[in-house]
CSV table of C-alpha atoms in Angstrom, one decimal:
chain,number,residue,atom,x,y,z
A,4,UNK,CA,20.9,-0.2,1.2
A,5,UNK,CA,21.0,1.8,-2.1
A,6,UNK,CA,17.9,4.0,-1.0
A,7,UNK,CA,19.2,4.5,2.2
A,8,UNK,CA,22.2,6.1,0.9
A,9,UNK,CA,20.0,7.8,-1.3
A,10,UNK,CA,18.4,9.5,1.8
A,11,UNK,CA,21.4,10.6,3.4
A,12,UNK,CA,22.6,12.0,0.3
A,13,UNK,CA,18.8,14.2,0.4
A,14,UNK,CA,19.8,15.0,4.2
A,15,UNK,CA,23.1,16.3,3.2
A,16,UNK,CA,21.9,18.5,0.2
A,17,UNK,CA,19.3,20.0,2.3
A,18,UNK,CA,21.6,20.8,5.0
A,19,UNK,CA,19.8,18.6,8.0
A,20,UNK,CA,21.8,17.4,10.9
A,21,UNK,CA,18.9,14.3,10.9
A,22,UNK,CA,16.0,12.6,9.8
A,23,UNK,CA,14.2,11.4,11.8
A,24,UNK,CA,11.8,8.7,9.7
A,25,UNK,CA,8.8,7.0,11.8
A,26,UNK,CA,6.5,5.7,9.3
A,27,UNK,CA,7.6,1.7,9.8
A,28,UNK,CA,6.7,1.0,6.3
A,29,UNK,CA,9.4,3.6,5.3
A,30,UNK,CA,11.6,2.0,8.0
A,31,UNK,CA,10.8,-1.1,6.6
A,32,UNK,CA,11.7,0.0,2.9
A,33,UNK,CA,14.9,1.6,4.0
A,34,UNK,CA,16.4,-0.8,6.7
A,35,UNK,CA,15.0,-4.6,5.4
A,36,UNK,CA,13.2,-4.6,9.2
A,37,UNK,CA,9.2,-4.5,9.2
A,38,UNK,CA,7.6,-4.6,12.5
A,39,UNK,CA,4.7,-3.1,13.5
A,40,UNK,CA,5.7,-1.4,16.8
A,41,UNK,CA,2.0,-0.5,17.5
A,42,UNK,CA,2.4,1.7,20.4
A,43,UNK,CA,5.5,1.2,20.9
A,44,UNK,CA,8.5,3.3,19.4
A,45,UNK,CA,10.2,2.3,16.1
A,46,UNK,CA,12.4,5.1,14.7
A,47,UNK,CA,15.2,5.5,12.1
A,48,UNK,CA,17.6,8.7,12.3
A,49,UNK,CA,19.9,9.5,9.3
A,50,UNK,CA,22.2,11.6,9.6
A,51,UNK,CA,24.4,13.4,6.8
A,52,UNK,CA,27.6,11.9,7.6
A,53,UNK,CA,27.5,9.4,9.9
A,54,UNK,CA,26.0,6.0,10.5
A,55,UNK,CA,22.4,5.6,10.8
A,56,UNK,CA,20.7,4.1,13.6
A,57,UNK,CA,17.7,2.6,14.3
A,58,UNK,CA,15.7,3.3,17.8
A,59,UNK,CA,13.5,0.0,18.9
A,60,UNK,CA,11.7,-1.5,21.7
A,61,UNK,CA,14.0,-4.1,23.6
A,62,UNK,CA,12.1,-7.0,22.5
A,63,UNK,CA,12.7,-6.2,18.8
A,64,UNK,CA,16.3,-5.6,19.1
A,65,UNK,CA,17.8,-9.4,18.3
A,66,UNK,CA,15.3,-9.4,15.2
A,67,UNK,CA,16.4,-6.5,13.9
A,68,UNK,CA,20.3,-7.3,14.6
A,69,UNK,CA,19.3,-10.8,12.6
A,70,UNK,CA,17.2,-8.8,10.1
A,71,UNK,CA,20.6,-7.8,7.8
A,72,UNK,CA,20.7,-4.7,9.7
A,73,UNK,CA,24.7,-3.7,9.7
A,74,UNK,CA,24.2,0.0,11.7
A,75,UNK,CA,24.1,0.6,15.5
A,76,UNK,CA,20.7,-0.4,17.1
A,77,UNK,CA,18.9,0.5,20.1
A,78,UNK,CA,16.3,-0.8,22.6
A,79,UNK,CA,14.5,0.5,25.2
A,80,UNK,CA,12.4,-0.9,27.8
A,81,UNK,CA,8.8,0.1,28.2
A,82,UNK,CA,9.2,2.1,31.6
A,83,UNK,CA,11.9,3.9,30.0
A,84,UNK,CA,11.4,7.2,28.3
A,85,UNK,CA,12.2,6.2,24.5
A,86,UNK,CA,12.4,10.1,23.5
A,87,UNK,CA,14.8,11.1,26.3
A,88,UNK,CA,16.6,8.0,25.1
A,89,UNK,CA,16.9,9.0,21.2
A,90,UNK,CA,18.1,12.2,22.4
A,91,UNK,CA,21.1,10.9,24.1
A,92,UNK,CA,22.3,8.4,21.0
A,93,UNK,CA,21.4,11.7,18.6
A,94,UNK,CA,23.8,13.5,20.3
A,95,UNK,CA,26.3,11.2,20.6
A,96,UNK,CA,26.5,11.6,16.7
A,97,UNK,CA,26.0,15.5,16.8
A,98,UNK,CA,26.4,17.4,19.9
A,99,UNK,CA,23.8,20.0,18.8
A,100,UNK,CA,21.8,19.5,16.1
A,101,UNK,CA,19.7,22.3,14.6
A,102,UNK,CA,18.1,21.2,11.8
A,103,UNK,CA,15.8,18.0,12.2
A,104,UNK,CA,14.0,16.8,9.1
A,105,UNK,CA,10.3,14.5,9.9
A,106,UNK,CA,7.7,12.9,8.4
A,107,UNK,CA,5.0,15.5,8.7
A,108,UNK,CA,1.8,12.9,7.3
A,109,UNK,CA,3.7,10.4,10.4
A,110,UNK,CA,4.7,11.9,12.8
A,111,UNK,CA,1.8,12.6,16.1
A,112,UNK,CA,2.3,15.8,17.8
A,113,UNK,CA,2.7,13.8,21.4
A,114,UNK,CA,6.1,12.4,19.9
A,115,UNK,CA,6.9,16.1,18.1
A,116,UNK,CA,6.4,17.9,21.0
A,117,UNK,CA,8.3,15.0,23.2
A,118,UNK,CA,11.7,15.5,20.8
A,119,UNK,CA,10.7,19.3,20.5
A,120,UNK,CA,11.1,19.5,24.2
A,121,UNK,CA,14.3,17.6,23.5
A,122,UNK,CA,15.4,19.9,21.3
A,123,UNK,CA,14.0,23.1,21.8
A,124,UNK,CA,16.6,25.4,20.0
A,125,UNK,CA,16.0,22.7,17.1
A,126,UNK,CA,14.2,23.5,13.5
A,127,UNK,CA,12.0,21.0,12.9
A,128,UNK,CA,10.0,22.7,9.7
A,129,UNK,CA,11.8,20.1,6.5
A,130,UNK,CA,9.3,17.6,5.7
A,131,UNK,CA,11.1,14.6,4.5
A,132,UNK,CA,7.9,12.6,3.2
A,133,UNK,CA,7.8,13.9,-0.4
A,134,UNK,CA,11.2,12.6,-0.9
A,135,UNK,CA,10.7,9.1,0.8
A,136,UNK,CA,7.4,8.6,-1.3
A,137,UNK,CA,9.8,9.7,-4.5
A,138,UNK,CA,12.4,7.5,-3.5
A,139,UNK,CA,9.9,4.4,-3.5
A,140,UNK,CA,7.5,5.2,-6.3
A,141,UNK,CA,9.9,4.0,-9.2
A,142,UNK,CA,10.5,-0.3,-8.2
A,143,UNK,CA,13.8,-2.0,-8.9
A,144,UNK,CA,13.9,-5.4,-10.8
A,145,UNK,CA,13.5,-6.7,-7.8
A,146,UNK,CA,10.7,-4.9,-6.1
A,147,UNK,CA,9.4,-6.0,-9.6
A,148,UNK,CA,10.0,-9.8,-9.1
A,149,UNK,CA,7.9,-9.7,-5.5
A,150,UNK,CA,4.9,-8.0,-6.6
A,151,UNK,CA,4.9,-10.5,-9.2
A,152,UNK,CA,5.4,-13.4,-6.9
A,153,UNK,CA,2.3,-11.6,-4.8
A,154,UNK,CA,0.2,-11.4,-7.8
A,155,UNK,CA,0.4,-15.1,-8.4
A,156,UNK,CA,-0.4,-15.8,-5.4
A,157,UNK,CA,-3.6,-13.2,-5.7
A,158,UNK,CA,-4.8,-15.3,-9.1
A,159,UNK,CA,-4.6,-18.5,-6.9
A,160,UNK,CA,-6.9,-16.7,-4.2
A,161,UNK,CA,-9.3,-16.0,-7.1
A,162,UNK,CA,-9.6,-19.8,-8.2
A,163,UNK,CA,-10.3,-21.4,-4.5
A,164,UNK,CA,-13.0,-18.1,-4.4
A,165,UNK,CA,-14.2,-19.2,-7.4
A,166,UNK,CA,-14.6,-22.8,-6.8
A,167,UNK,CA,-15.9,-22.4,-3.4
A,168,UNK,CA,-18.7,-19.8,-4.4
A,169,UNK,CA,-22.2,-20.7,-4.7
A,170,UNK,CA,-25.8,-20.0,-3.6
A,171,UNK,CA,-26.4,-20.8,0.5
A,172,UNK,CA,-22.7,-20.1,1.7
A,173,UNK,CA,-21.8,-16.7,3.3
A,174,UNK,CA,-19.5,-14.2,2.2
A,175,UNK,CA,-17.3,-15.1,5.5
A,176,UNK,CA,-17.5,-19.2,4.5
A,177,UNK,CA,-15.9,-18.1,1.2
A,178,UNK,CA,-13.4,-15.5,2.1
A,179,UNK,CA,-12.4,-18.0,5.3
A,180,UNK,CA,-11.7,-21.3,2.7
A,181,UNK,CA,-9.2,-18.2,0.7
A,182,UNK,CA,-7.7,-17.5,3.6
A,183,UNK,CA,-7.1,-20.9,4.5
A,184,UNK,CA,-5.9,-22.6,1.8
A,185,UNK,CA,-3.3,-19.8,1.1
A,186,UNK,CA,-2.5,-20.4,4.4
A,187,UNK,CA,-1.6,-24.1,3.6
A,188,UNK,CA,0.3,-22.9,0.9
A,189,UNK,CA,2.6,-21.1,3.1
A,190,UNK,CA,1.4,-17.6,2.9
A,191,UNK,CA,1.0,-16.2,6.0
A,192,UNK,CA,-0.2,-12.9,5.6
A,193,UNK,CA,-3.1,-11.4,3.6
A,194,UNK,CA,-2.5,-7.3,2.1
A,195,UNK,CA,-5.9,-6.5,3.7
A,196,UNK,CA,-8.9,-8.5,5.2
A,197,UNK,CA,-9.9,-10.5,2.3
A,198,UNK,CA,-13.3,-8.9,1.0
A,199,UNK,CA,-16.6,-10.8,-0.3
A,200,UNK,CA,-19.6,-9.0,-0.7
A,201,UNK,CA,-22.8,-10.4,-2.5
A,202,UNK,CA,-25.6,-8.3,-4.3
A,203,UNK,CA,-26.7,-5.0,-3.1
A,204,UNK,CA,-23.6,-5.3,-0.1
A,205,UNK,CA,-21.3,-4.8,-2.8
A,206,UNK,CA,-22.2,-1.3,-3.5
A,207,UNK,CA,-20.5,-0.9,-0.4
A,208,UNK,CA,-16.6,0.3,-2.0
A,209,UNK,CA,-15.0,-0.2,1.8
A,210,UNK,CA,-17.8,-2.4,3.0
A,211,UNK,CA,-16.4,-5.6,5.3
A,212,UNK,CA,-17.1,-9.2,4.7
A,213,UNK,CA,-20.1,-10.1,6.1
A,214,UNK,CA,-22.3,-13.2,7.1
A,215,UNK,CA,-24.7,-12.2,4.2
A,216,UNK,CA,-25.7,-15.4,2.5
A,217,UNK,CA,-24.9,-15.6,-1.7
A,218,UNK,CA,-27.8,-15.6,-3.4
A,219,UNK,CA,-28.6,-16.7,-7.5
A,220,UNK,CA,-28.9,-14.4,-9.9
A,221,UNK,CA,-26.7,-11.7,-8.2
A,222,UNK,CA,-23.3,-10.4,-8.9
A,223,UNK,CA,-20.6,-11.0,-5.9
A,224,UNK,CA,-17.4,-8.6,-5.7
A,225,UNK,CA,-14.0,-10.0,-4.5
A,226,UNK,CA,-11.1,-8.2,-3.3
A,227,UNK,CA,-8.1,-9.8,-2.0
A,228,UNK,CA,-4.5,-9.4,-2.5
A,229,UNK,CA,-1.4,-11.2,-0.4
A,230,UNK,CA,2.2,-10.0,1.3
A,231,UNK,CA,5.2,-11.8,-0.5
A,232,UNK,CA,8.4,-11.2,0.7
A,233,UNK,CA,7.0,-8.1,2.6
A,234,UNK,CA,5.4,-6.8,-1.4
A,235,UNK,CA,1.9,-6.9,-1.6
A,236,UNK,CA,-0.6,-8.1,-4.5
A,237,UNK,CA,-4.1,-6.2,-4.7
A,238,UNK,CA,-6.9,-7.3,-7.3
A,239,UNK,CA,-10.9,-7.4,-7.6
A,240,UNK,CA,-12.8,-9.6,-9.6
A,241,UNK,CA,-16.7,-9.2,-9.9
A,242,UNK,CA,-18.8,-12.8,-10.8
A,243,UNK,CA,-22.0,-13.4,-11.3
A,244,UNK,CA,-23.8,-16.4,-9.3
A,245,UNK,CA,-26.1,-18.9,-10.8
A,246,UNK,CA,-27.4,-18.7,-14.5
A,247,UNK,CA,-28.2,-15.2,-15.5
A,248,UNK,CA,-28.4,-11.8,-13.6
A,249,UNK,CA,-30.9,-8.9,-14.2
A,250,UNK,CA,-30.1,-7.0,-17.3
A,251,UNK,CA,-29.2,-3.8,-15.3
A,252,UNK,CA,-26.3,-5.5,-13.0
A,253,UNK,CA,-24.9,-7.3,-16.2
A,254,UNK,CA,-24.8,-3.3,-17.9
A,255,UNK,CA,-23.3,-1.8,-15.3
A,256,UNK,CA,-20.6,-5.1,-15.3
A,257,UNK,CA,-20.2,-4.0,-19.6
A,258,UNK,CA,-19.3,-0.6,-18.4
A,259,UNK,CA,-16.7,-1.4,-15.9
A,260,UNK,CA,-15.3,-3.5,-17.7
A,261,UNK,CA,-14.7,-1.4,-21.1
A,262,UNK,CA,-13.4,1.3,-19.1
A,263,UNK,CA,-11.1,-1.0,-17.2
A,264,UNK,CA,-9.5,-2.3,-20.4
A,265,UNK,CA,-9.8,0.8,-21.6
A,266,UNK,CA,-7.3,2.4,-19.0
A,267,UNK,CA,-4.8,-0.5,-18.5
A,268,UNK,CA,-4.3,0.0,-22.6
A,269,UNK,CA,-3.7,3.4,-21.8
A,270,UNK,CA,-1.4,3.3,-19.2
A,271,UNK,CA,2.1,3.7,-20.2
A,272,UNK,CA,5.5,6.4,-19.3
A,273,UNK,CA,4.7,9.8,-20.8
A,274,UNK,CA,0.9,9.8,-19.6
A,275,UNK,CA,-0.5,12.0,-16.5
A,276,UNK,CA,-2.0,10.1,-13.8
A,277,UNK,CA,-5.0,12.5,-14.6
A,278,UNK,CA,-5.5,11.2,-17.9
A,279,UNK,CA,-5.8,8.1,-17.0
A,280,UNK,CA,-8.5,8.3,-14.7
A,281,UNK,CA,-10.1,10.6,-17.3
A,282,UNK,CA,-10.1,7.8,-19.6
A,283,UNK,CA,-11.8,5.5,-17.7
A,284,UNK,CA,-14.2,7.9,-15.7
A,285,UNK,CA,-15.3,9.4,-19.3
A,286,UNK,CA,-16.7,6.0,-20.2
A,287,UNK,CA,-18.7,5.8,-17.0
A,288,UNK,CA,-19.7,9.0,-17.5
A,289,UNK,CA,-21.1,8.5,-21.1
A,290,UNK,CA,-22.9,5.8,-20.1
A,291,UNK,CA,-24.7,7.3,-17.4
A,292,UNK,CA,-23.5,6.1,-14.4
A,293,UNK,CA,-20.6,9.2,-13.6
A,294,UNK,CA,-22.3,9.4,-10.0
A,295,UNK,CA,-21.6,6.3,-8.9
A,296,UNK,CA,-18.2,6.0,-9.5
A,297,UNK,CA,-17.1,7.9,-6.1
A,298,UNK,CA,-13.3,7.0,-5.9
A,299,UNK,CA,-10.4,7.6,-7.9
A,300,UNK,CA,-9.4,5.4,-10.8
A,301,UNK,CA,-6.2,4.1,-9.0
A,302,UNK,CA,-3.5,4.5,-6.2
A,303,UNK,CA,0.4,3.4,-5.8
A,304,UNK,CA,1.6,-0.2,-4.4
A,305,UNK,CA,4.4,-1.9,-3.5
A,306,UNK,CA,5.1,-2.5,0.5
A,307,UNK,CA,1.6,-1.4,1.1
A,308,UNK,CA,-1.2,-1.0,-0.2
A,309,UNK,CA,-1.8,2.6,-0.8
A,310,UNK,CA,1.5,4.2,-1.9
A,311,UNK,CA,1.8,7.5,-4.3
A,312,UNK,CA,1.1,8.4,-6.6
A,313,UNK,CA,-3.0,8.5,-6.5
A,314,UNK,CA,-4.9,8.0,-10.2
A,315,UNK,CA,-6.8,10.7,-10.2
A,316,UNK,CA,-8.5,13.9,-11.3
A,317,UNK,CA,-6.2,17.0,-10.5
A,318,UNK,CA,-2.9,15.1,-10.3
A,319,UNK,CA,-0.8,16.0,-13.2
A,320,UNK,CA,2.0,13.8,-12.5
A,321,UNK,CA,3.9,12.1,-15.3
A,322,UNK,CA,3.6,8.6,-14.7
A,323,UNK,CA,6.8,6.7,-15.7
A,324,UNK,CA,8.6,3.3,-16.0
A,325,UNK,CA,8.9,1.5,-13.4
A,326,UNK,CA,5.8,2.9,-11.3
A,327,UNK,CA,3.1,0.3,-9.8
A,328,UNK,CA,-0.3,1.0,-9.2
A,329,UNK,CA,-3.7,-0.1,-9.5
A,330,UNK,CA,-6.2,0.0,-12.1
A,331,UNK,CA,-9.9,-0.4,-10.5
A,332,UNK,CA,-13.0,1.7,-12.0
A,333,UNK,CA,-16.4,1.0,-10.2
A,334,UNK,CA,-19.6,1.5,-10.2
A,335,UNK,CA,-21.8,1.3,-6.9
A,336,UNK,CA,-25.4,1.5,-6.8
A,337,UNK,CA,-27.2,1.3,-3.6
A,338,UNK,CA,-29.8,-1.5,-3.5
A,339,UNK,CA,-29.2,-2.8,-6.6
A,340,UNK,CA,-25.2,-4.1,-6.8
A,341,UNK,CA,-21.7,-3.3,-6.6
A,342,UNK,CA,-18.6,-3.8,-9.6
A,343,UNK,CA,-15.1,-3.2,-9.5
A,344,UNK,CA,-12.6,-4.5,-11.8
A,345,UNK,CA,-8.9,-3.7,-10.5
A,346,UNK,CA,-5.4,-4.8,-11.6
A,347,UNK,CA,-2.2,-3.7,-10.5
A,348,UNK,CA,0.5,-3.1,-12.9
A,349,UNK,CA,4.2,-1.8,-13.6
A,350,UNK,CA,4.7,0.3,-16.2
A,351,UNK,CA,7.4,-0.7,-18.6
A,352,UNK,CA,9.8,1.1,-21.4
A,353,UNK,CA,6.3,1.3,-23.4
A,354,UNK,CA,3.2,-0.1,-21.9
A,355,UNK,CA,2.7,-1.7,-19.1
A,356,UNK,CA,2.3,-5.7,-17.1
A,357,UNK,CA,-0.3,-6.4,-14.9
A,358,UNK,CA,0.6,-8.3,-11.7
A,359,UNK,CA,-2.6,-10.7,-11.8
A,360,UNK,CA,-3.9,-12.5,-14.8
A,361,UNK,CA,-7.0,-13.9,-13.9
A,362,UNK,CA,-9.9,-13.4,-16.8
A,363,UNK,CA,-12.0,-10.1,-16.2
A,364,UNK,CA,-14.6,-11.6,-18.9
A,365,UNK,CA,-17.9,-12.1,-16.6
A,366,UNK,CA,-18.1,-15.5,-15.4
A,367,UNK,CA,-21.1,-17.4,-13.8
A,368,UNK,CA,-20.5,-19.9,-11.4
């Protein structure tokens, strides 16, 4: 509960009588509780000096009391008006609250204007986001130890795809047989769909797995990644299928690659995330292929899989120790192929560890 505390201590130096935190990834970070409460409402208030509470539908409310959770909870039923509700137990704590602090990239304007109505003597204008995504940028040791334990789990999803790859399957026979035998394994949840894309499908960056057949002499892209412990693990790989490819695919797979390396050398405290991506988008560039590299170099992980900070031109941010993220240049030419290389690392006192350790060499299998 050390960046919960953390937060209440940012609630009292601003001078808000609550937070009110509705992303349930950040509830998730602060509490130890991850539920998706789709439509449902899943809400955490802090308060400057007083016990936090967490606002939940009925049916999560003995999972979150078994969760770890030590602070007052609440349920609602679904007929029930959850914001009439929240205003009730907010008051209990502070009669009249005037100063509400939200999650302005969350929160939907139904549920504003529902606690503005509330509240309507309230300020609502302190956007607590910046500070949450501060508070879970830098990892503890232990943060550390799950991404880790995800990335191993990633390298094993790269050796079944590997070994189950070939000319006449599908790109959905392959990603299924990953799927499943992680499943066996005993992890139950992928990050994100698990992506296979053969040939020309690849130059697709947030193309879907498809029932396109593998064919020889093509490249095929995977991108996969696992939840461990609620951490996630996020890595591409790009193989080429049966004994050679054409000389342009295996060129565009050189370039990747250099710049790749290139950039995970790089990457230590003391650099800007801008420079980084400069690094590897210069190398792109000087070998011709600057257009079709159309996504920045690299974005923040941890509980999900796109956390700050973002690798990329125009963000001068000084990366430092303790900051995860991935590393994953591309090129993607339409009709002809698709290649992204990606790790995910930590940066250390000096340098950096990647996460997944499978060989980025081109492989044929």
């Amino acid at each position: 509960m050390v960046k919960l505390n953390e937060m209440r201590d940012y609630v009292n130096q601003k001078q808000l009588d609550v937070a009110y935190i509705s992303n349930f990834e950040d509830i998730k970070y602060f509490t130890g509780f991850g539920s998706d409460p789709v439509e449902r409402v899943l809400a955490l208030f802090i308060f400057p000096d007083a016990e936090p509470f967490l606002f939940a539908p009925e049916l999560e409310v003995e999972a979150i009391k078994e969760s770890g959770w030590k602070y007052p909870v609440y349920g609602y039923l679904d007929h029930e008006d959850p914001f009439k509700l929240i205003a009730k137990h907010i008051r209990d704590v502070n009669p009249d609250p005037k100063r509400f602090g939200i999650e302005d990239d969350n929160l939907v304007i139904s549920r504003y204007q529902q606690l503005q109505a509330e509240f309507p003597k309230a300020d609502f204008k302190t956007n607590v986001a910046p500070k949450v995504s501060e508070l879970r940028v830098i990892k503890t040791p232990y943060e550390i130890e799950q991404l880790d334990a995800a990335g191993k789990e990633a390298d094993f999803a790269f050796k079944v795809g590997l070994e189950t790859a070939k000319a006449g399957k599908t790109e959905a026979e392959v990603a299924a047989e990953i799927e499943y035998q992680e499943k066996i394994r005993g992890v139950m949840n992928m990050s994100f769909d698990t992506l296979v894309q053969t040939g020309p499908h690849a130059a697709e960056p947030h193309g879907a797995t498809d029932m396109n057949q593998i064919k020889n002499d093509n490249l095929l892209l995977f991108d996969l990644g696992t939840v461990h412990n609620g951490y996630i693990s996020d890595a591409s790989r790009t193989v080429a299928v049966g004994d050679k490819i054409p000389a342009k695919q295996k060129e565009i797979y050189d370039v990747v690659l250099e710049a790749q390396l290139a950039a995970q050398s790089a990457a230590k405290p003391g650099i800007r995330a801008e420079e980084l991506d400069a690094i590897a988008r210069n190398i792109i560039d000087k070998a011709g292929y600057g257009k079709y590299f159309i996504h920045r170099l690299g974005h923040g992980m941890g509980m999900s899989e796109h956390e700050f900070p973002s690798i990329m031109e125009g963000n001068q941010m000084v990366l430092k120790e303790g900051m995860c993220f991935s590393i994953e240049p591309g090129i993607y030419i339409p009709g002809v192929a698709g290649v992204r290389i990606e790790d995910c690392i930590h940066l250390t006192k000096d340098g950096n560890e990647p996460f997944t350790h499978t060989s980025k060499e081109l492989r044929y299998v």
